[in-house]
């Protein structure tokens, strides 16, 4: 099909906007809209008795509930206020607000790596009386309020390079964490005790994929079937073929050639789907039927985490581009498979030595997005693992490597104007996939799920 023709169709679907945008598409991560009202969080230092708090830190965020951690989306400012109610004079010499981002290598590690630190001084003694700056003041008393607004950069420059800020990351099974905090510091004179209020922040990067091919955009907009790798080569990453070897029915040696494809771009929004396709070729049609059964094809989304090595923390040297393929991986989602549509199935049946399956990986909305910076990495790959076919014994050892290991990126926002949809038939049961997700996401012990 002519690509220019397809682009004209895509553009005609909404002539009021450019072809890659759709006014009905969500502007932010799933669960966010630009019209959502901001929530005010308050953190206080109590006074004695039943008096009102003497110090209050106020902060606006995208969290739906003030009892939850403040949620900050990339591009948001930290906006709030500091309120002091001093019923007696207090020798305060400074009031400031500090925002920090840190990688904490372990629960007992007292040497966190600070990659972000923003400070704004709201008041200092040399500025005079807050109510009358031209008048010197020795002590504060009464009511004071200072608004603040801190701009959080999307990326930071470290010795190893420039890195996008990672999402807040805390999982019980993994020692390294990424944390963001906002601290109110109330400083007093020498030999006096300072006061602090602090709260953790849930930071979410605003990352999105580039738009898919025009043919895939058209399929999503019109709710029509996706065109496969043969008809839409620009929309698929066709990976090198691999060979599956083994024994069928305990007696026959089998060798099948497989071609696996992933939808491009290789960047997917959490909560959406990863379209995939596989074609199998074998001269033994009975063995081919075994291997091409939907539950026989074993494709998984796997995650690798990397903490900063202790030696790197001491020396400050760290290879941010190191290959993670040798690191331990865990499965976080499985692909579902089904025979192609009726017309394609009839076409495939005419070639008795070939079988084709369509599939997708449903990405949990709670996935942490990909991150890679000087001290921390979260990486994902789609892997074709040994087949699990009935009456077929694969030829491999106890810990076989995957046939295919394709790195991908997980992001937080949809491509502009494009919202992917699921194509899995209704009869598909996701019980196995849900079991993987339950085992994975219930293990971090956080007590809540951030649906961003």
Tab-separated table of C-alpha atoms in Angstrom:
chain	number	residue	atom	x	y	z
A	1	UNK	CA	0.000	0.000	0.000
A	2	UNK	CA	1.223	3.508	-0.808
A	3	UNK	CA	2.555	5.120	2.393
A	4	UNK	CA	1.599	8.653	1.297
A	5	UNK	CA	-1.943	7.454	0.729
A	6	UNK	CA	-2.077	5.955	4.218
A	7	UNK	CA	-0.746	9.172	5.750
A	8	UNK	CA	-3.480	11.157	3.984
A	9	UNK	CA	-6.084	8.809	5.445
A	10	UNK	CA	-4.605	9.150	8.923
A	11	UNK	CA	-4.645	12.951	8.552
A	12	UNK	CA	-8.225	12.954	7.312
A	13	UNK	CA	-9.450	11.155	10.410
A	14	UNK	CA	-8.979	14.390	12.367
A	15	UNK	CA	-8.399	17.314	10.017
A	16	UNK	CA	-8.301	19.846	12.861
A	17	UNK	CA	-4.972	18.605	14.180
A	18	UNK	CA	-1.635	17.510	12.682
A	19	UNK	CA	-1.507	13.833	11.676
A	20	UNK	CA	0.524	12.684	14.680
A	21	UNK	CA	-1.763	14.309	17.265
A	22	UNK	CA	-5.265	13.582	18.513
A	23	UNK	CA	-7.104	15.915	20.859
A	24	UNK	CA	-8.785	12.940	22.513
A	25	UNK	CA	-5.520	11.168	23.319
A	26	UNK	CA	-4.296	11.362	26.904
A	27	UNK	CA	-1.656	14.025	27.397
A	28	UNK	CA	0.081	12.316	30.273
A	29	UNK	CA	0.748	8.876	31.681
A	30	UNK	CA	-2.240	6.521	32.104
A	31	UNK	CA	-4.331	7.797	34.999
A	32	UNK	CA	-3.308	11.444	34.569
A	33	UNK	CA	-5.112	14.233	32.745
A	34	UNK	CA	-4.146	17.848	32.381
A	35	UNK	CA	-7.425	18.887	34.060
A	36	UNK	CA	-6.866	16.941	37.275
A	37	UNK	CA	-7.036	19.207	40.316
A	38	UNK	CA	-3.877	19.394	42.373
A	39	UNK	CA	-3.921	17.983	45.902
A	40	UNK	CA	-2.491	19.863	48.873
A	41	UNK	CA	-0.360	17.885	51.317
A	42	UNK	CA	0.468	19.265	54.761
A	43	UNK	CA	3.258	18.175	57.106
A	44	UNK	CA	3.572	19.765	60.530
A	45	UNK	CA	5.605	20.161	63.694
A	46	UNK	CA	3.229	20.088	66.638
A	47	UNK	CA	3.115	22.605	69.454
A	48	UNK	CA	2.624	21.610	73.049
A	49	UNK	CA	-0.917	21.180	74.267
A	50	UNK	CA	-3.811	21.732	71.898
A	51	UNK	CA	-2.241	24.647	70.085
A	52	UNK	CA	-2.015	24.695	66.271
A	53	UNK	CA	1.215	23.353	64.732
A	54	UNK	CA	4.009	25.877	64.974
A	55	UNK	CA	5.504	24.865	61.603
A	56	UNK	CA	3.719	23.603	58.480
A	57	UNK	CA	5.107	22.497	55.110
A	58	UNK	CA	2.496	22.648	52.340
A	59	UNK	CA	2.989	21.022	48.930
A	60	UNK	CA	0.809	20.638	45.837
A	61	UNK	CA	0.992	17.403	43.836
A	62	UNK	CA	-0.885	15.158	41.401
A	63	UNK	CA	-1.713	12.515	44.016
A	64	UNK	CA	-5.481	11.896	44.222
A	65	UNK	CA	-5.363	11.680	48.018
A	66	UNK	CA	-3.457	13.900	50.480
A	67	UNK	CA	-2.611	10.839	52.568
A	68	UNK	CA	-0.564	9.365	49.699
A	69	UNK	CA	2.950	10.392	48.815
A	70	UNK	CA	3.080	13.562	46.714
A	71	UNK	CA	3.356	12.559	43.048
A	72	UNK	CA	5.429	14.801	40.805
A	73	UNK	CA	5.400	14.346	37.026
A	74	UNK	CA	8.389	15.430	34.973
A	75	UNK	CA	7.857	19.068	34.050
A	76	UNK	CA	5.936	19.880	37.237
A	77	UNK	CA	7.329	22.394	39.688
A	78	UNK	CA	7.503	21.778	43.420
A	79	UNK	CA	5.003	24.402	44.528
A	80	UNK	CA	4.047	24.989	48.134
A	81	UNK	CA	4.455	27.182	51.168
A	82	UNK	CA	6.034	27.232	54.612
A	83	UNK	CA	3.944	28.566	57.502
A	84	UNK	CA	5.261	29.430	60.966
A	85	UNK	CA	3.003	30.234	63.934
A	86	UNK	CA	5.311	31.284	66.771
A	87	UNK	CA	3.486	32.125	69.993
A	88	UNK	CA	6.775	33.181	71.573
A	89	UNK	CA	10.009	34.566	70.205
A	90	UNK	CA	12.291	32.033	68.521
A	91	UNK	CA	15.933	32.538	67.584
A	92	UNK	CA	15.523	31.252	64.030
A	93	UNK	CA	18.276	32.429	61.679
A	94	UNK	CA	17.217	30.716	58.450
A	95	UNK	CA	14.318	28.967	56.688
A	96	UNK	CA	15.013	26.951	53.540
A	97	UNK	CA	13.525	24.173	51.413
A	98	UNK	CA	15.706	21.443	49.884
A	99	UNK	CA	14.724	18.839	47.250
A	100	UNK	CA	17.017	15.827	46.879
A	101	UNK	CA	17.228	12.817	44.623
A	102	UNK	CA	19.403	9.945	45.802
A	103	UNK	CA	20.400	6.411	44.944
A	104	UNK	CA	20.632	4.415	48.159
A	105	UNK	CA	22.810	1.329	47.497
A	106	UNK	CA	21.347	-0.736	50.366
A	107	UNK	CA	19.148	-0.591	53.469
A	108	UNK	CA	22.185	-0.333	55.759
A	109	UNK	CA	24.278	1.866	53.489
A	110	UNK	CA	24.867	5.298	55.000
A	111	UNK	CA	26.574	6.692	51.925
A	112	UNK	CA	23.773	7.515	49.452
A	113	UNK	CA	24.682	8.935	46.069
A	114	UNK	CA	23.017	12.316	45.585
A	115	UNK	CA	22.320	13.037	41.911
A	116	UNK	CA	19.939	15.975	42.467
A	117	UNK	CA	19.951	18.732	45.086
A	118	UNK	CA	17.940	21.940	44.800
A	119	UNK	CA	17.873	24.529	47.589
A	120	UNK	CA	15.896	27.727	47.973
A	121	UNK	CA	16.345	30.027	50.960
A	122	UNK	CA	12.982	31.465	51.982
A	123	UNK	CA	14.339	33.708	54.709
A	124	UNK	CA	17.610	34.413	56.516
A	125	UNK	CA	18.422	36.677	59.439
A	126	UNK	CA	20.406	39.108	57.319
A	127	UNK	CA	17.232	39.919	55.357
A	128	UNK	CA	15.716	41.630	58.379
A	129	UNK	CA	12.172	41.360	59.709
A	130	UNK	CA	10.045	39.426	57.164
A	131	UNK	CA	7.216	41.910	57.740
A	132	UNK	CA	9.522	44.923	57.406
A	133	UNK	CA	12.808	43.960	55.690
A	134	UNK	CA	14.428	47.321	56.465
A	135	UNK	CA	14.151	46.615	60.174
A	136	UNK	CA	16.729	44.274	61.736
A	137	UNK	CA	15.302	41.440	63.810
A	138	UNK	CA	16.854	39.282	66.492
A	139	UNK	CA	14.021	36.794	66.913
A	140	UNK	CA	10.865	35.828	65.062
A	141	UNK	CA	7.446	35.817	66.682
A	142	UNK	CA	3.907	35.587	65.327
A	143	UNK	CA	2.649	34.351	61.941
A	144	UNK	CA	4.833	34.028	58.841
A	145	UNK	CA	4.225	32.448	55.451
A	146	UNK	CA	6.659	31.995	52.563
A	147	UNK	CA	5.589	30.482	49.212
A	148	UNK	CA	8.128	28.529	47.182
A	149	UNK	CA	8.444	27.078	43.691
A	150	UNK	CA	11.269	24.747	42.690
A	151	UNK	CA	11.856	23.697	39.081
A	152	UNK	CA	12.939	20.063	38.764
A	153	UNK	CA	15.157	19.422	35.738
A	154	UNK	CA	14.336	16.497	33.457
A	155	UNK	CA	17.974	15.385	33.460
A	156	UNK	CA	21.166	15.832	35.434
A	157	UNK	CA	24.816	16.046	34.433
A	158	UNK	CA	27.125	13.709	36.340
A	159	UNK	CA	30.766	12.770	35.898
A	160	UNK	CA	29.723	9.837	33.709
A	161	UNK	CA	27.413	11.853	31.436
A	162	UNK	CA	23.915	13.301	31.222
A	163	UNK	CA	21.075	11.153	32.562
A	164	UNK	CA	17.315	11.496	32.717
A	165	UNK	CA	15.929	11.437	36.245
A	166	UNK	CA	14.705	7.912	37.092
A	167	UNK	CA	11.351	7.140	38.653
A	168	UNK	CA	11.146	6.617	42.395
A	169	UNK	CA	12.131	2.980	42.930
A	170	UNK	CA	11.635	0.970	46.114
A	171	UNK	CA	11.299	-2.825	46.080
A	172	UNK	CA	11.762	-5.046	49.079
A	173	UNK	CA	13.617	-7.753	47.157
A	174	UNK	CA	16.166	-5.396	45.639
A	175	UNK	CA	18.688	-3.606	47.859
A	176	UNK	CA	19.151	-0.451	45.795
A	177	UNK	CA	16.469	2.230	45.873
A	178	UNK	CA	15.909	5.586	44.211
A	179	UNK	CA	14.329	8.174	46.484
A	180	UNK	CA	13.282	11.802	46.276
A	181	UNK	CA	12.667	13.924	49.370
A	182	UNK	CA	11.571	17.466	50.122
A	183	UNK	CA	12.973	18.908	53.356
A	184	UNK	CA	12.045	22.048	55.270
A	185	UNK	CA	15.063	23.205	57.269
A	186	UNK	CA	14.611	25.665	60.131
A	187	UNK	CA	18.034	26.759	61.351
A	188	UNK	CA	18.795	28.324	64.707
A	189	UNK	CA	21.892	29.908	66.161
A	190	UNK	CA	24.937	28.216	67.611
A	191	UNK	CA	24.254	25.581	70.286
A	192	UNK	CA	20.536	25.600	69.402
A	193	UNK	CA	18.635	22.620	68.006
A	194	UNK	CA	17.516	22.935	64.386
A	195	UNK	CA	14.099	21.709	63.197
A	196	UNK	CA	13.220	19.740	60.066
A	197	UNK	CA	10.151	18.500	58.239
A	198	UNK	CA	10.620	16.079	55.366
A	199	UNK	CA	8.458	14.030	53.044
A	200	UNK	CA	9.266	11.486	50.381
A	201	UNK	CA	8.174	12.241	46.818
A	202	UNK	CA	6.970	9.902	44.086
A	203	UNK	CA	8.657	11.173	40.914
A	204	UNK	CA	7.470	10.001	37.480
A	205	UNK	CA	9.439	10.734	34.274
A	206	UNK	CA	7.369	11.831	31.268
A	207	UNK	CA	8.675	9.538	28.531
A	208	UNK	CA	6.893	8.484	25.364
A	209	UNK	CA	7.639	6.437	22.215
A	210	UNK	CA	7.784	7.871	18.740
A	211	UNK	CA	4.651	7.169	16.650
A	212	UNK	CA	4.241	3.710	15.064
A	213	UNK	CA	4.087	3.153	11.335
A	214	UNK	CA	1.234	4.825	9.411
A	215	UNK	CA	-0.392	1.437	8.805
A	216	UNK	CA	-0.408	0.630	12.515
A	217	UNK	CA	-1.762	4.081	13.356
A	218	UNK	CA	-4.554	3.479	10.874
A	219	UNK	CA	-5.357	0.087	12.431
A	220	UNK	CA	-5.512	1.575	15.936
A	221	UNK	CA	-7.719	4.474	14.850
A	222	UNK	CA	-10.137	2.329	12.842
A	223	UNK	CA	-10.009	-0.731	15.162
A	224	UNK	CA	-8.974	-2.961	12.270
A	225	UNK	CA	-6.517	-5.892	12.452
A	226	UNK	CA	-2.828	-5.117	12.475
A	227	UNK	CA	-0.942	-5.789	9.260
A	228	UNK	CA	1.898	-8.252	9.777
A	229	UNK	CA	5.595	-7.960	8.946
A	230	UNK	CA	5.091	-8.974	5.321
A	231	UNK	CA	2.578	-6.208	4.585
A	232	UNK	CA	4.034	-3.527	6.859
A	233	UNK	CA	7.809	-4.023	6.971
A	234	UNK	CA	8.315	-0.461	8.264
A	235	UNK	CA	6.227	-1.299	11.314
A	236	UNK	CA	8.108	-4.385	12.496
A	237	UNK	CA	11.539	-5.324	13.772
A	238	UNK	CA	12.191	-8.655	12.061
A	239	UNK	CA	14.844	-10.394	14.141
A	240	UNK	CA	17.363	-12.935	12.800
A	241	UNK	CA	15.935	-16.442	12.376
A	242	UNK	CA	16.726	-19.141	14.912
A	243	UNK	CA	16.460	-22.922	14.934
A	244	UNK	CA	14.537	-25.056	17.428
A	245	UNK	CA	15.844	-28.604	17.749
A	246	UNK	CA	14.514	-31.523	19.735
A	247	UNK	CA	12.721	-34.860	19.722
A	248	UNK	CA	9.027	-35.293	18.913
A	249	UNK	CA	7.005	-38.294	20.088
A	250	UNK	CA	10.208	-39.682	21.687
A	251	UNK	CA	11.389	-40.995	18.331
A	252	UNK	CA	11.685	-38.276	15.687
A	253	UNK	CA	14.436	-35.703	15.536
A	254	UNK	CA	12.921	-32.332	14.713
A	255	UNK	CA	14.440	-29.113	13.424
A	256	UNK	CA	12.284	-26.023	12.905
A	257	UNK	CA	13.302	-22.567	11.719
A	258	UNK	CA	11.561	-19.607	13.358
A	259	UNK	CA	11.241	-15.919	12.492
A	260	UNK	CA	10.203	-13.635	15.361
A	261	UNK	CA	9.078	-10.030	14.913
A	262	UNK	CA	8.297	-7.166	17.306
A	263	UNK	CA	6.296	-4.035	16.567
A	264	UNK	CA	8.385	-0.904	16.051
A	265	UNK	CA	9.435	1.368	17.587
A	266	UNK	CA	10.948	-0.879	20.264
A	267	UNK	CA	9.570	1.417	22.947
A	268	UNK	CA	6.259	0.688	24.663
A	269	UNK	CA	3.983	2.417	27.154
A	270	UNK	CA	3.285	0.553	30.370
A	271	UNK	CA	-0.344	-0.496	30.534
A	272	UNK	CA	-0.427	-1.046	26.752
A	273	UNK	CA	0.459	-4.001	24.513
A	274	UNK	CA	3.555	-5.183	22.651
A	275	UNK	CA	2.425	-6.695	19.314
A	276	UNK	CA	4.519	-9.634	18.162
A	277	UNK	CA	4.443	-12.294	15.451
A	278	UNK	CA	6.199	-15.575	14.813
A	279	UNK	CA	6.494	-17.826	11.770
A	280	UNK	CA	7.666	-21.446	12.046
A	281	UNK	CA	8.897	-23.699	9.243
A	282	UNK	CA	9.445	-27.460	9.492
A	283	UNK	CA	9.230	-30.380	7.070
A	284	UNK	CA	7.617	-32.561	9.767
A	285	UNK	CA	4.048	-31.247	9.762
A	286	UNK	CA	3.040	-33.138	12.919
A	287	UNK	CA	5.958	-31.666	14.844
A	288	UNK	CA	5.166	-28.285	13.312
A	289	UNK	CA	1.636	-28.514	14.679
A	290	UNK	CA	3.053	-29.211	18.153
A	291	UNK	CA	5.460	-26.280	18.059
A	292	UNK	CA	2.932	-23.827	16.612
A	293	UNK	CA	0.288	-24.472	19.263
A	294	UNK	CA	-0.412	-21.102	20.974
A	295	UNK	CA	0.608	-22.369	24.413
A	296	UNK	CA	3.833	-23.886	23.094
A	297	UNK	CA	5.458	-20.591	22.095
A	298	UNK	CA	7.226	-19.183	25.136
A	299	UNK	CA	7.915	-15.443	24.854
A	300	UNK	CA	8.454	-13.319	27.949
A	301	UNK	CA	9.105	-9.754	28.977
A	302	UNK	CA	12.038	-9.863	31.376
A	303	UNK	CA	13.523	-7.237	33.655
A	304	UNK	CA	17.096	-6.747	34.803
A	305	UNK	CA	18.136	-4.502	37.677
A	306	UNK	CA	21.626	-3.317	38.379
A	307	UNK	CA	22.881	-1.643	41.549
A	308	UNK	CA	26.096	0.320	41.641
A	309	UNK	CA	28.990	-2.018	42.540
A	310	UNK	CA	30.721	-1.267	45.875
A	311	UNK	CA	34.073	-0.691	44.140
A	312	UNK	CA	32.473	1.862	41.834
A	313	UNK	CA	31.002	3.718	44.790
A	314	UNK	CA	34.458	4.072	46.312
A	315	UNK	CA	36.249	5.135	43.148
A	316	UNK	CA	33.463	7.106	41.483
A	317	UNK	CA	34.125	5.205	38.226
A	318	UNK	CA	31.175	3.402	36.670
A	319	UNK	CA	30.453	2.113	33.165
A	320	UNK	CA	26.982	3.414	32.356
A	321	UNK	CA	27.009	1.611	28.978
A	322	UNK	CA	27.847	-1.852	30.305
A	323	UNK	CA	25.895	-4.797	28.886
A	324	UNK	CA	23.274	-6.155	31.276
A	325	UNK	CA	22.581	-9.403	29.384
A	326	UNK	CA	24.632	-11.455	31.843
A	327	UNK	CA	22.768	-10.072	34.872
A	328	UNK	CA	19.975	-12.122	36.493
A	329	UNK	CA	16.584	-11.511	34.893
A	330	UNK	CA	13.040	-12.013	36.110
A	331	UNK	CA	9.917	-12.578	34.045
A	332	UNK	CA	7.319	-9.837	34.486
A	333	UNK	CA	4.851	-10.697	31.684
A	334	UNK	CA	4.187	-13.461	29.156
A	335	UNK	CA	2.983	-13.219	25.571
A	336	UNK	CA	-0.365	-14.612	24.516
A	337	UNK	CA	-0.668	-16.210	21.077
A	338	UNK	CA	-3.462	-17.057	18.660
A	339	UNK	CA	-3.842	-18.179	15.022
A	340	UNK	CA	-4.069	-15.343	12.483
A	341	UNK	CA	-7.331	-14.038	11.085
A	342	UNK	CA	-9.390	-16.320	8.886
A	343	UNK	CA	-8.014	-15.093	5.548
A	344	UNK	CA	-4.423	-15.243	6.696
A	345	UNK	CA	-4.981	-18.659	8.251
A	346	UNK	CA	-6.258	-20.047	4.951
A	347	UNK	CA	-3.244	-18.594	3.178
A	348	UNK	CA	-0.894	-20.141	5.752
A	349	UNK	CA	-2.616	-23.530	5.504
A	350	UNK	CA	-1.752	-23.696	1.825
A	351	UNK	CA	1.918	-23.764	2.785
A	352	UNK	CA	1.963	-26.995	4.791
A	353	UNK	CA	5.508	-26.499	6.020
A	354	UNK	CA	4.822	-23.063	7.564
A	355	UNK	CA	2.725	-21.835	10.473
A	356	UNK	CA	2.197	-18.272	11.665
A	357	UNK	CA	0.929	-16.949	14.982
A	358	UNK	CA	-0.023	-13.472	16.105
A	359	UNK	CA	0.551	-12.372	19.663
A	360	UNK	CA	0.962	-9.600	22.176
A	361	UNK	CA	2.451	-8.947	25.582
A	362	UNK	CA	0.168	-7.022	27.925
A	363	UNK	CA	2.338	-4.661	29.948
A	364	UNK	CA	1.304	-4.197	33.585
A	365	UNK	CA	0.454	-0.566	34.292
A	366	UNK	CA	2.620	-0.791	37.420
A	367	UNK	CA	5.863	-1.467	35.531
A	368	UNK	CA	8.724	0.806	36.496
A	369	UNK	CA	9.905	2.630	33.354
A	370	UNK	CA	13.327	1.952	31.903
A	371	UNK	CA	16.109	3.878	33.595
A	372	UNK	CA	19.833	4.057	33.109
A	373	UNK	CA	22.111	6.439	34.901
A	374	UNK	CA	25.532	6.391	36.460
A	375	UNK	CA	24.467	4.559	39.588
A	376	UNK	CA	21.411	2.520	38.684
A	377	UNK	CA	19.734	0.675	35.805
A	378	UNK	CA	16.306	-0.802	35.066
A	379	UNK	CA	16.297	-2.589	31.713
A	380	UNK	CA	13.797	-4.762	29.849
A	381	UNK	CA	14.042	-7.269	27.040
A	382	UNK	CA	11.642	-9.453	25.083
A	383	UNK	CA	13.004	-12.983	25.001
A	384	UNK	CA	12.019	-16.103	23.072
A	385	UNK	CA	12.571	-18.950	25.527
A	386	UNK	CA	12.599	-22.735	24.907
A	387	UNK	CA	9.257	-23.942	23.587
A	388	UNK	CA	6.844	-25.811	25.860
A	389	UNK	CA	5.188	-28.159	23.399
A	390	UNK	CA	3.383	-31.381	24.270
A	391	UNK	CA	5.268	-34.540	23.177
A	392	UNK	CA	8.332	-32.461	22.313
A	393	UNK	CA	11.641	-32.609	24.203
A	394	UNK	CA	13.859	-29.620	23.358
A	395	UNK	CA	17.552	-30.067	22.751
A	396	UNK	CA	19.185	-27.874	25.378
A	397	UNK	CA	20.806	-28.010	28.800
A	398	UNK	CA	19.277	-27.288	32.190
A	399	UNK	CA	19.801	-23.507	31.808
A	400	UNK	CA	19.479	-22.769	28.095
A	401	UNK	CA	19.974	-19.238	26.805
A	402	UNK	CA	17.032	-17.575	25.053
A	403	UNK	CA	16.742	-17.962	21.299
A	404	UNK	CA	16.167	-14.210	21.033
A	405	UNK	CA	16.945	-11.436	23.518
A	406	UNK	CA	15.797	-8.071	22.180
A	407	UNK	CA	16.246	-5.036	24.465
A	408	UNK	CA	13.236	-2.722	24.598
A	409	UNK	CA	12.312	0.425	26.480
A	410	UNK	CA	9.321	0.901	28.791
A	411	UNK	CA	7.943	4.448	29.039
A	412	UNK	CA	5.138	6.233	30.891
A	413	UNK	CA	3.169	8.020	28.160
A	414	UNK	CA	1.492	7.099	24.881
A	415	UNK	CA	2.834	8.288	21.560
A	416	UNK	CA	1.182	11.538	20.500
A	417	UNK	CA	-2.242	10.842	19.070
A	418	UNK	CA	-1.931	7.049	19.309
A	419	UNK	CA	-3.461	4.746	21.918
A	420	UNK	CA	-2.642	1.049	21.288
A	421	UNK	CA	-5.373	-1.533	21.780
A	422	UNK	CA	-5.434	-5.220	22.567
A	423	UNK	CA	-6.043	-7.704	19.767
A	424	UNK	CA	-6.112	-10.872	21.881
A	425	UNK	CA	-9.270	-12.905	21.155
A	426	UNK	CA	-11.860	-13.015	23.967
A	427	UNK	CA	-11.298	-16.728	24.553
A	428	UNK	CA	-7.688	-16.133	25.557
A	429	UNK	CA	-7.157	-16.727	29.273
A	430	UNK	CA	-4.544	-14.501	30.905
A	431	UNK	CA	-4.431	-16.550	34.118
A	432	UNK	CA	-0.799	-17.541	33.569
A	433	UNK	CA	0.182	-13.970	32.777
A	434	UNK	CA	-1.709	-12.638	35.805
A	435	UNK	CA	0.067	-15.155	38.022
A	436	UNK	CA	3.409	-13.776	36.853
A	437	UNK	CA	2.304	-10.225	37.618
A	438	UNK	CA	0.880	-11.138	41.037
A	439	UNK	CA	4.066	-12.925	42.028
A	440	UNK	CA	6.167	-9.984	40.861
A	441	UNK	CA	4.234	-6.949	42.056
A	442	UNK	CA	3.011	-8.253	45.413
A	443	UNK	CA	6.593	-8.868	46.491
A	444	UNK	CA	7.661	-5.278	47.072
A	445	UNK	CA	5.561	-4.832	50.199
A	446	UNK	CA	4.710	-1.199	49.472
A	447	UNK	CA	1.047	-1.590	50.330
A	448	UNK	CA	-0.121	0.451	47.347
A	449	UNK	CA	0.086	0.555	43.570
A	450	UNK	CA	0.940	3.752	41.709
A	451	UNK	CA	-1.182	3.807	38.568
A	452	UNK	CA	0.634	6.477	36.599
